[in-house]
Structures are given as C-alpha cells and as structure tokens.
Amino acid sequence: MPLTNLQEIVDRVLFFNGMVPMHVASQDDIISTVCKKTRNPSFCFNVLNSSLESNAADPKLKERYATCAKHYNNVVDDIVDGKNYLGKGDYNGVNTMASIAMTEARDCLDSFMQPPKDSSALSGNGKVVEDICNIILVIANLLLGRA
C-alpha cells in the first residue's frame, strides 16, 4: 500500500477532532448541534446527556468514572496531537501519541479489574478506543518503515 494511502487512512481515523464547531457556546448547544444531525436524535441525546459518574450509586464506581473521564480527555488530546504530528510528517510523534493514548485507555480499563463490577458499556467502549489507537500505532510504524 503506498504511503499516501496510509496517510489518508490515518487522517480519516483522526479527523473527528474538527467535527463539532468550536464556536458553539455550551455543552447543551454542542449536544443539540450534534444530535439534530444524527439519524436517531433521541438516542443521541440520551447517550450524550448520560453521565456515568453522576448516576453511579457506588462511591468507588463514581471515583473510577471520574478518573476514566480524565483519561479519555487525555486520549482525545493525544489523538489531536498525533494528528498535528501527522500533518508535519512526524511519524515518530504520531507513534508516540498513539502509544500514550493506548496507555490512557488501558489505565481506565484496568481500574475496573477489581470490585465493584461495572455494568455500563464503558469497558467495551474503552476496548474500542484502545483498538483504534492500536490501528493508528500500526499505521505510524508502517509509515516509519518498522512494520
């Protein structure tokens, strides 16, 4: 596969950071803007308005959800940084940011290895985030000639 095709794949995987206009004023406005454009707005509103942290009865789960929120905020920042490195042709930077993002996602998932059990979809979704970061990492390694 030519390098330009790999770069296009990475661009597509990383492109989400520009999807929501930055001029939108509040979280409610962002949710409204996004959900109105989906094929199932009511589902979208339910998902984006739900907060695992505020709905958790168990204090340990509440704390883990808050910690995971911080980890996933870092994941988003890492992916944005990776996209910036990609734009500069710095594939080592992409590799590093993908690795860091994978570690952040894994740190969240690892926090649920002990009781109490998490009954939310967070674990499955966290695995998806980790898998996407792994794809980015493999592509960065291919661009570096390491794979």
GROMACS .gro file of C-alpha atoms in nm, residues 12-145:
model
  134
   12ARG     CA    1  -0.970   0.955   0.842
   13VAL     CA    2  -0.919   0.785   1.177
   14LEU     CA    3  -0.801   1.111   1.335
   15PHE     CA    4  -1.034   1.354   1.161
   16PHE     CA    5  -1.307   1.364   1.425
   17ASN     CA    6  -1.146   1.648   1.621
   18GLY     CA    7  -1.279   1.907   1.376
   19MET     CA    8  -1.634   1.774   1.356
   20VAL     CA    9  -1.800   1.997   1.616
   21PRO     CA   10  -1.775   2.370   1.551
   22MET     CA   11  -1.571   2.540   1.822
   23HIS     CA   12  -1.796   2.846   1.824
   24VAL     CA   13  -2.081   2.654   1.988
   25ALA     CA   14  -2.131   2.814   2.328
   26SER     CA   15  -2.238   2.548   2.577
   27GLN     CA   16  -2.239   2.173   2.625
   28ASP     CA   17  -2.617   2.170   2.568
   29ASP     CA   18  -2.566   2.358   2.241
   30ILE     CA   19  -2.299   2.110   2.132
   31ILE     CA   20  -2.523   1.815   2.214
   32SER     CA   21  -2.813   1.976   2.031
   33THR     CA   22  -2.597   2.057   1.728
   34VAL     CA   23  -2.463   1.702   1.707
   35CYS     CA   24  -2.784   1.515   1.783
   36LYS     CA   25  -3.003   1.707   1.537
   37LYS     CA   26  -2.778   1.577   1.259
   38THR     CA   27  -2.790   1.211   1.360
   39ARG     CA   28  -3.033   0.952   1.229
   40ASN     CA   29  -3.158   0.882   1.583
   41PRO     CA   30  -3.161   1.213   1.773
   42SER     CA   31  -3.338   1.080   2.084
   43PHE     CA   32  -3.078   0.805   2.126
   44CYS     CA   33  -2.804   1.061   2.073
   45PHE     CA   34  -2.949   1.292   2.340
   46ASN     CA   35  -2.976   1.001   2.586
   47VAL     CA   36  -2.617   0.893   2.525
   48LEU     CA   37  -2.461   1.238   2.535
   49ASN     CA   38  -2.664   1.356   2.832
   50SER     CA   39  -2.597   1.049   3.043
   51SER     CA   40  -2.322   1.074   3.299
   52LEU     CA   41  -2.190   0.754   3.448
   53GLU     CA   42  -2.025   0.950   3.725
   54SER     CA   43  -2.338   1.135   3.838
   55ASN     CA   44  -2.563   0.828   3.802
   56ALA     CA   45  -2.335   0.587   3.992
   57ALA     CA   46  -2.458   0.496   4.340
   58ASP     CA   47  -2.135   0.327   4.449
   59PRO     CA   48  -1.869   0.581   4.553
   60LYS     CA   49  -1.589   0.358   4.418
   61LEU     CA   50  -1.755   0.343   4.075
   62LYS     CA   51  -1.820   0.717   4.085
   63GLU     CA   52  -1.450   0.778   4.150
   64ARG     CA   53  -1.345   0.535   3.874
   65TYR     CA   54  -1.578   0.702   3.624
   66ALA     CA   55  -1.432   1.043   3.711
   67THR     CA   56  -1.081   0.905   3.667
   68CYS     CA   57  -1.175   0.748   3.334
   69ALA     CA   58  -1.321   1.077   3.216
   70LYS     CA   59  -0.981   1.237   3.279
   71HIS     CA   60  -0.806   0.952   3.098
   72TYR     CA   61  -1.034   0.984   2.796
   73ASN     CA   62  -0.992   1.362   2.786
   74ASN     CA   63  -0.620   1.289   2.767
   75VAL     CA   64  -0.683   1.034   2.490
   76VAL     CA   65  -0.862   1.299   2.285
   77ASP     CA   66  -0.575   1.545   2.339
   78ASP     CA   67  -0.322   1.275   2.245
   79ILE     CA   68  -0.507   1.193   1.924
   80VAL     CA   69  -0.531   1.562   1.831
   81ASP     CA   70  -0.158   1.596   1.896
   82GLY     CA   71  -0.099   1.284   1.684
   83LYS     CA   72  -0.297   1.439   1.401
   84ASN     CA   73  -0.084   1.753   1.426
   85TYR     CA   74   0.233   1.542   1.409
   86LEU     CA   75   0.091   1.361   1.107
   87GLY     CA   76   0.036   1.694   0.933
   88LYS     CA   77   0.403   1.774   0.988
   89GLY     CA   78   0.513   1.433   0.861
   90ASP     CA   79   0.645   1.346   1.208
   91TYR     CA   80   0.551   0.978   1.220
   92ASN     CA   81   0.754   0.924   1.538
   93GLY     CA   82   0.530   1.184   1.701
   94VAL     CA   83   0.220   1.002   1.572
   95ASN     CA   84   0.362   0.676   1.709
   96THR     CA   85   0.434   0.831   2.048
   97MET     CA   86   0.091   0.992   2.081
   98ALA     CA   87  -0.088   0.671   1.977
   99SER     CA   88   0.112   0.479   2.238
  100ILE     CA   89   0.029   0.733   2.508
  101ALA     CA   90  -0.341   0.728   2.411
  102MET     CA   91  -0.344   0.347   2.430
  103THR     CA   92  -0.190   0.363   2.777
  104GLU     CA   93  -0.453   0.615   2.891
  105ALA     CA   94  -0.735   0.392   2.764
  106ARG     CA   95  -0.576   0.086   2.925
  107ASP     CA   96  -0.536   0.270   3.258
  108CYS     CA   97  -0.910   0.333   3.262
  109LEU     CA   98  -0.994  -0.027   3.176
  110ASP     CA   99  -0.752  -0.161   3.437
  111SER     CA  100  -0.925   0.037   3.711
  112PHE     CA  101  -1.231  -0.188   3.670
  113MET     CA  102  -1.046  -0.515   3.730
  114GLN     CA  103  -1.147  -0.505   4.097
  115PRO     CA  104  -1.496  -0.495   4.250
  116PRO     CA  105  -1.742  -0.339   4.231
  117LYS     CA  106  -1.837  -0.460   3.885
  118ASP     CA  107  -1.903  -0.200   3.617
  119SER     CA  108  -2.232  -0.278   3.444
  120SER     CA  109  -2.201   0.006   3.191
  121ALA     CA  110  -2.073  -0.022   2.835
  122LEU     CA  111  -1.755   0.161   2.934
  123SER     CA  112  -1.532  -0.146   2.925
  124GLY     CA  113  -1.642  -0.243   2.574
  125ASN     CA  114  -1.615   0.113   2.450
  126GLY     CA  115  -1.275   0.152   2.615
  127LYS     CA  116  -1.155  -0.156   2.431
  128VAL     CA  117  -1.272   0.004   2.104
  129VAL     CA  118  -1.072   0.318   2.184
  130GLU     CA  119  -0.768   0.106   2.262
  131ASP     CA  120  -0.811  -0.087   1.935
  132ILE     CA  121  -0.840   0.236   1.732
  133CYS     CA  122  -0.522   0.366   1.894
  134ASN     CA  123  -0.355   0.037   1.804
  135ILE     CA  124  -0.456   0.086   1.439
  136ILE     CA  125  -0.302   0.433   1.443
  137LEU     CA  126   0.014   0.291   1.601
  138VAL     CA  127   0.048   0.020   1.334
  139ILE     CA  128  -0.004   0.276   1.056
  140ALA     CA  129   0.257   0.507   1.211
  141ASN     CA  130   0.502   0.216   1.226
  142LEU     CA  131   0.432   0.135   0.861
  143LEU     CA  132   0.498   0.498   0.771
  144LEU     CA  133   0.825   0.473   0.963
  145GLY     CA  134   0.918   0.153   0.778
   0.00000   0.00000   0.00000
